[in-house]
Coordinates of C-alpha atoms and ligand atoms in Angstrom, one line a residue:
X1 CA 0.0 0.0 0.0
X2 CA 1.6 3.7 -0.9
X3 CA 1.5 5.9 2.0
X4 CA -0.2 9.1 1.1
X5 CA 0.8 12.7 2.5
X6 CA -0.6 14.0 5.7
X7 CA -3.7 16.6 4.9
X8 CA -2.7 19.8 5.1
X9 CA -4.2 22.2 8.1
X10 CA -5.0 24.7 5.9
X11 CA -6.4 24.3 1.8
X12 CA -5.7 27.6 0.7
X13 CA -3.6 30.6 3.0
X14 CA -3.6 34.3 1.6
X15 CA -0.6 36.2 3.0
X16 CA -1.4 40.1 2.5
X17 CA 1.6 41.5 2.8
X18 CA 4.7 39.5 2.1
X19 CA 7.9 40.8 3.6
X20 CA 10.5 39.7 6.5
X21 CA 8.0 38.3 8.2
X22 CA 5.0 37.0 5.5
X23 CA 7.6 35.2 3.6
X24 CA 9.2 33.7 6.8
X25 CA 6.1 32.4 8.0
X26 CA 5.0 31.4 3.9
X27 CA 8.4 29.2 3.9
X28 CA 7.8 27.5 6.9
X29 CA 4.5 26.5 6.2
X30 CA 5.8 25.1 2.7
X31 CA 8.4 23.4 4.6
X32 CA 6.0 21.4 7.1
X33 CA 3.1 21.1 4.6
X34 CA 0.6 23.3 6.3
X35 CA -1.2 24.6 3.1
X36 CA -2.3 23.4 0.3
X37 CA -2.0 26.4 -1.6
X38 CA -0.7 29.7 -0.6
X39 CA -1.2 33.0 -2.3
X40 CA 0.1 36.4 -1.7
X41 CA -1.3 40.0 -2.1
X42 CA 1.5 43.4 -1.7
X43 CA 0.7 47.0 -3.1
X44 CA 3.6 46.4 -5.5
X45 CA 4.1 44.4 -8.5
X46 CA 7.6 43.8 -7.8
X47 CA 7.2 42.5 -4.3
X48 CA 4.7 39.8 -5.8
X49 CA 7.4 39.0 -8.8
X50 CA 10.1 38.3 -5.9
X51 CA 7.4 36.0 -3.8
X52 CA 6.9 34.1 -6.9
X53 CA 10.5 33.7 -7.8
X54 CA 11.8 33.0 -4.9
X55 CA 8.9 30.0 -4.4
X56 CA 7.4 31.5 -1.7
X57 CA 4.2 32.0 -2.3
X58 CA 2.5 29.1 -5.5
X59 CA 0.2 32.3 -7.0
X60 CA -0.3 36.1 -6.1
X61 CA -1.8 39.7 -7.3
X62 CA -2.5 43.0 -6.1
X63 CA -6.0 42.5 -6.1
X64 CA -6.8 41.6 -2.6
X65 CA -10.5 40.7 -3.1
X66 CA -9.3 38.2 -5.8
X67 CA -6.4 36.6 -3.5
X68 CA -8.8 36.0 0.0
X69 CA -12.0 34.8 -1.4
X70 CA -11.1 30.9 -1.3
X71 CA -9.1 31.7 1.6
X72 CA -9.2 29.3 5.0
X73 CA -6.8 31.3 6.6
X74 CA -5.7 35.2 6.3
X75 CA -2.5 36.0 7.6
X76 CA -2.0 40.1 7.6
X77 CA 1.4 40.5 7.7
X78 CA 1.6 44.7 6.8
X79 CA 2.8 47.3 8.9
X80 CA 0.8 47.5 11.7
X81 CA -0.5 50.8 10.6
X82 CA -2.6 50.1 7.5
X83 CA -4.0 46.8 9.5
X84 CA -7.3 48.6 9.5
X85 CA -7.8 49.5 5.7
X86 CA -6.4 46.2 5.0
X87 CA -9.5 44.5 7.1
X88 CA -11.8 46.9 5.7
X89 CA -10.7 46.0 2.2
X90 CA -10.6 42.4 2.6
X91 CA -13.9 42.3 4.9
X92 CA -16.6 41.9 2.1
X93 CA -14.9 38.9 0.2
X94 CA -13.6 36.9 2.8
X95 CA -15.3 33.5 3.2
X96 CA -17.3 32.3 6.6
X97 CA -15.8 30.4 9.0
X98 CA -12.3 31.4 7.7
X99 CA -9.4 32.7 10.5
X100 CA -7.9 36.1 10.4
X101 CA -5.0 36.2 12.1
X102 CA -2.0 38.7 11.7
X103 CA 1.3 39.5 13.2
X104 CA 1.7 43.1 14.0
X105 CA 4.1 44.4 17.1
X106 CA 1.0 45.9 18.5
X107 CA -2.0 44.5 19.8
X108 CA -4.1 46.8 21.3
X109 CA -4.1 49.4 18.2
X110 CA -4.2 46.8 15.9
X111 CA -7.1 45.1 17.4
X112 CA -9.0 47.9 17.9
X113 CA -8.8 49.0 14.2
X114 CA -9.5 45.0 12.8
X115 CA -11.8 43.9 14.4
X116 CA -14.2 46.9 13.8
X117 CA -14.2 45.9 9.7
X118 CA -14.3 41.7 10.4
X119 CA -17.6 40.4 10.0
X120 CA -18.9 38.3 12.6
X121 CA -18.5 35.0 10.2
X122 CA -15.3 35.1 10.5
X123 CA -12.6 34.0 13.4
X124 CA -9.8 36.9 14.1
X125 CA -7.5 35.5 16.4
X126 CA -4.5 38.6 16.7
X127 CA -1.1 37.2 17.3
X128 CA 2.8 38.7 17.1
X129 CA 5.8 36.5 16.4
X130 CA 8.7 37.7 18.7
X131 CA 10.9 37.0 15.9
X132 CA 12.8 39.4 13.6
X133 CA 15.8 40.8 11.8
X134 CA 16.7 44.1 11.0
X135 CA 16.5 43.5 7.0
X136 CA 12.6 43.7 5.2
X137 CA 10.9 42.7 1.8
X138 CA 10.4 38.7 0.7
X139 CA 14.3 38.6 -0.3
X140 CA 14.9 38.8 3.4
X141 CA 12.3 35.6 4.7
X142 CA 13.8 32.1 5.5
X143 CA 11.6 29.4 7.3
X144 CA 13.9 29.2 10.6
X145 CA 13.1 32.6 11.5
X146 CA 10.8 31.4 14.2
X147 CA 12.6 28.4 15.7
X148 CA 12.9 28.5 19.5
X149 CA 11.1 31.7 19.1
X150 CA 7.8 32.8 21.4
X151 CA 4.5 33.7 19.5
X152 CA 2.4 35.3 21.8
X153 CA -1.6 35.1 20.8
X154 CA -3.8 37.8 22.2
X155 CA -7.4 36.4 21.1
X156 CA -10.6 37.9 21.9
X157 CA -13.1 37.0 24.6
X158 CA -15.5 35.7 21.4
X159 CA -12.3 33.9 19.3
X160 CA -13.4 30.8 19.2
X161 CA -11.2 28.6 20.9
X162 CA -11.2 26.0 18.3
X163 CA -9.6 28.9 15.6
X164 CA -7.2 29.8 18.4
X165 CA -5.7 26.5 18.7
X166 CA -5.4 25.8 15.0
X167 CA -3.3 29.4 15.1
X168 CA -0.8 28.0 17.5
X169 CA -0.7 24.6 16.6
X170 CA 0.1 26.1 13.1
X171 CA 3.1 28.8 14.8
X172 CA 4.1 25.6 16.8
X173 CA 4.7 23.6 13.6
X174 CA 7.2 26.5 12.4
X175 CA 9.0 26.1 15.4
X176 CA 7.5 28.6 17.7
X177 CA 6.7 28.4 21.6
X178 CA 3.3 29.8 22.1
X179 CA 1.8 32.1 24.9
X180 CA -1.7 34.0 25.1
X181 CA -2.0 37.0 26.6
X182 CA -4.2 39.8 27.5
X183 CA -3.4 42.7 24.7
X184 CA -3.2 45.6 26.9
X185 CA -0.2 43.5 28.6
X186 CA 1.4 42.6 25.4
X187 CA 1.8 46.3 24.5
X188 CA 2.7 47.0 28.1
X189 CA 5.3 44.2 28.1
X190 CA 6.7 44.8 24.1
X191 CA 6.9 48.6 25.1
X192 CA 9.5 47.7 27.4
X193 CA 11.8 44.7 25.3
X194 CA 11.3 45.9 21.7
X195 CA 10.0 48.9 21.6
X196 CA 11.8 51.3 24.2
X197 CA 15.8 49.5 22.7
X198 CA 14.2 50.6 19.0
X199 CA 13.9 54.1 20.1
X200 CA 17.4 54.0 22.2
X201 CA 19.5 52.6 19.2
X202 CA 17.4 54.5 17.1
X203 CA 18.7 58.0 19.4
X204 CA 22.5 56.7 20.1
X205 CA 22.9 56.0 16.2
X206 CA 21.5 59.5 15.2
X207 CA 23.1 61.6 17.7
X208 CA 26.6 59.7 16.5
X209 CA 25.6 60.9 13.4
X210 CA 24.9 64.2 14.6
X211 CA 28.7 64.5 15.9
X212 CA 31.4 66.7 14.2
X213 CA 32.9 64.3 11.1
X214 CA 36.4 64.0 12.8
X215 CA 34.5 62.1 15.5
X216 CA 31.8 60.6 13.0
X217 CA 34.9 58.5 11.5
X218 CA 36.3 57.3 14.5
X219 CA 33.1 55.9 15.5
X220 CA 33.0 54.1 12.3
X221 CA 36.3 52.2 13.0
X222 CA 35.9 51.8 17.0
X223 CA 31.7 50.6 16.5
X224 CA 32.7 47.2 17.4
X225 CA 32.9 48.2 20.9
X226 CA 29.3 48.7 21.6
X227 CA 27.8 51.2 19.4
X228 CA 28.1 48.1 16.5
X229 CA 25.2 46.2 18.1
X230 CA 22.8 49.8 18.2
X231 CA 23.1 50.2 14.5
X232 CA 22.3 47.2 13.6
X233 CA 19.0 47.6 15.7
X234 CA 18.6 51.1 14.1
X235 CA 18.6 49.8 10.5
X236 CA 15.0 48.0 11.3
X237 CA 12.5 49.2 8.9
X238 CA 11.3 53.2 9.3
X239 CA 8.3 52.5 8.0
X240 CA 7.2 49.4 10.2
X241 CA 8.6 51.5 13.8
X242 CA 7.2 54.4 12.5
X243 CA 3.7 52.6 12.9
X244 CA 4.7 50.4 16.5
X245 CA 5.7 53.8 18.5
X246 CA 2.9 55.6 16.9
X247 CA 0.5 52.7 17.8
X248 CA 1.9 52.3 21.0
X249 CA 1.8 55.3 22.1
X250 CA 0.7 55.2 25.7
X251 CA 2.7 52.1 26.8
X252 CA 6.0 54.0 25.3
X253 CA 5.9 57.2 26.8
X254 CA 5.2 55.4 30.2
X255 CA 8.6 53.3 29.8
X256 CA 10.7 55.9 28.7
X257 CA 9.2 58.4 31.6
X258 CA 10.9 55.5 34.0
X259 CA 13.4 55.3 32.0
X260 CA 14.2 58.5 31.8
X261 CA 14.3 59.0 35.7
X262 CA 16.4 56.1 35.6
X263 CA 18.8 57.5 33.8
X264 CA 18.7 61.0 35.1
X265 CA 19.8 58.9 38.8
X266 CA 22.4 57.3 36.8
X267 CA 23.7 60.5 35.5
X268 CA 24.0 62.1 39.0
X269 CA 25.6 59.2 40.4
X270 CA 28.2 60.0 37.6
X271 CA 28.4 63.6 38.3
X272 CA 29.0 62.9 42.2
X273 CA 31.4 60.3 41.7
X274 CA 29.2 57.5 43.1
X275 CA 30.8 54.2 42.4
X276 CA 28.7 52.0 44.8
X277 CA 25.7 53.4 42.8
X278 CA 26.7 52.5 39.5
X279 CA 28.7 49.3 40.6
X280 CA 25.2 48.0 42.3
X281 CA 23.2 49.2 39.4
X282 CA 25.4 47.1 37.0
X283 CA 25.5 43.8 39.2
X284 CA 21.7 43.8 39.3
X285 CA 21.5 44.4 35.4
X286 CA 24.1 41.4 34.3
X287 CA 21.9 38.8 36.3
X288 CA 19.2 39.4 33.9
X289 CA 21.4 38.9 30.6
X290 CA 22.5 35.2 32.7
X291 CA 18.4 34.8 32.6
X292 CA 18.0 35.6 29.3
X293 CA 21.1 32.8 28.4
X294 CA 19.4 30.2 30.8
X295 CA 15.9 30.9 28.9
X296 CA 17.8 30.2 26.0
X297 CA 16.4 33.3 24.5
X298 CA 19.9 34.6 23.2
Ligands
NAP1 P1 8.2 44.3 5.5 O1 9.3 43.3 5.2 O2 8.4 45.7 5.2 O3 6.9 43.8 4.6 C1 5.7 44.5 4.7 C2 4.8 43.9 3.6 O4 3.5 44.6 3.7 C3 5.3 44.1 2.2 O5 5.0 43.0 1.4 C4 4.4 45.3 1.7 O6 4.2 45.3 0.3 C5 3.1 45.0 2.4 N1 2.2 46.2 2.5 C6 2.5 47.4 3.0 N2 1.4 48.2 3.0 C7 0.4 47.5 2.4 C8 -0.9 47.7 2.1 N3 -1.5 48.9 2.3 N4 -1.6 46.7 1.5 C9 -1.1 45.5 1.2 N5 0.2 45.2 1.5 C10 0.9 46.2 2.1 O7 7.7 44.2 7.0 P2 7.8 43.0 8.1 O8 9.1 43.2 8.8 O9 7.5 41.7 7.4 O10 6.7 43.4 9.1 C11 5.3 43.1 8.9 C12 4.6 43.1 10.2 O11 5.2 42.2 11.1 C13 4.5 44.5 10.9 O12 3.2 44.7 11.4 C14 5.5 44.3 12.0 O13 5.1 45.1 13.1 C15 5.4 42.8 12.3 N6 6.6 42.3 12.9 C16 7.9 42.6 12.4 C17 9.0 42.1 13.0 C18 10.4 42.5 12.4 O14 11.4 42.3 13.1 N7 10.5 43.0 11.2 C19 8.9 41.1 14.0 C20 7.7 40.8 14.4 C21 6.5 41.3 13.9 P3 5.0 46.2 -0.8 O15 6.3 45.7 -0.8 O16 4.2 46.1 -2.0 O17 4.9 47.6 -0.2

């Protein structure tokens, strides 16, 4: 007797939106046979051309209406600040009982402006892949990406749990650990591990640049001693932090009023010559990188 190939989860997935992190996710669902068929939707030609050479997505087009209609899952994978006029514009086609899902750095905003286009026949379950690289567009996907990885899922209180489970058995078959989690606390918890080190790298870098060129070249040639690891941070896509800090608003500007004190204490302890401050401040702070190594989150 032959053996015939699992069924897939899903028949058809529509990816709108397939950059870094559409692509990534695309790959590894071709790579653990999650869907039957998946198709893509972009604003741009060209970003559709690359999908399709690059075999990541098996058909796609611009028109969105025409890529979600057969659709059993919808991933939105766009910057989280068109999320909204993406669910409007896919709301009328998309078929009942499919699952909406995306995979946007905020959740509250996101949520908010989603679920108010979805009609009720269909299942949005919200999620965000704590994976990422500083590089964007479909060139830069590749189906590890979320290995070892957590996905955190931030459903609604009327998600069905049945849709919710297919979402992170789906995100545990690429290699993802999976969490659920109230959205305001997502934001709350993000604004502190992603978002606040975005806007620090994205200050260090620019007030480097800011520096008289003597300096500006020296910095250059000396980056591997710290400042290295800030630019790469601050070459993440404008576009995409544009949208998290302006979606995120509240949950930012209350981490970086504490961490603004903080470092306003720091810089006095400087000032006064305070060694037992700063020493105690920095033993406290290297116990949490030997956390993050045990976690296995490095
Ligand atoms: P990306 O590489 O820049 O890709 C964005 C994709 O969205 C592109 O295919 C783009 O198409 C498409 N797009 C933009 N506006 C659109 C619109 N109005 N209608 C249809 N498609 C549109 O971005 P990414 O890094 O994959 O990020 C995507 C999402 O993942 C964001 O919400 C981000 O917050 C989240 N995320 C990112 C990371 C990360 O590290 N990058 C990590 C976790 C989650 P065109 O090329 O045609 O413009």
């Amino acid at each position: 007797m032959s053996a015939t190939s699992p069924q897939p989860m899903f028949g058809t997935v529509a990816f709108i939106g397939i950059g870094l992190i559409g692509a990534s996710l695309a790959l590894a669902m071709k790579r653990h046979g999650m869907a039957g068929r998946i198709l893509a939707a972009a604003r741009r030609q060209e970003t559709l051309d690359t999908a399709l050479r690059l075999g990541i997505a098996d058909d796609a087009s611009t028109d969105i209406a025409d890529v979600v209609k057969d659709a059993d899952l919808v991933m939105v994978c766009t910057p989280v600040g068109v999320c909204g006029e993406v669910a409007r514009a896919i709301a009328p086609f998309l078929k009942p009982g499919a699952i909406v899902s995306d995979v946007g750095s905020v959740k509250g905003a996101v949520i908010r402006d989603m679920k108010a286009a979805l009609p009720p026949s269909v299942a949005f379950v919200p999620g965000h892949p704590l994976a990422g690289t500083e590089f964007s567009g479909p060139e830069a996907g590749f189906a590890e990406l979320f290995e070892g990885r957590w996905c955190v899922l931030t459903p609604l209180p009327e998600t069905p749990r049945a849709a919710v489970e297919i979402v992170a058995e789906m995100w545990r078959k690429a290699g993802s650990n999976v969490d659920t989690m109230d959205p305001e606390h997502h934001d709350q918890v993000l604004a502190i591990t992603s978002h606040l080190p975005h806007l620090i790298a994205y200050t260090i870098v620019g007030t480097a640049v800011d520096l008289g060129t003597d300096i500006k070249q020296e910095v250059i040639k000396y980056s591997a001693s710290g400042f290295r690891d800030f630019t790469r941070i601050a070459a993440s896509d404008p576009v995409m932090w544009r949208d998290v800090f302006l979606n995120n608003r509240d949950a930012v500007l209350d981490v970086l009023q504490r961490f603004t004190e903080d470092l306003t204490a720091l810089q006095r302890a400087i000032r006064r010559g305070e060694g037992d401050t700063l020493e105690r401040h920095f033993t406290r702070t290297r116990a949490i990188r030997r956390g993050i190594i045990d976690a296995k989150q490095a």
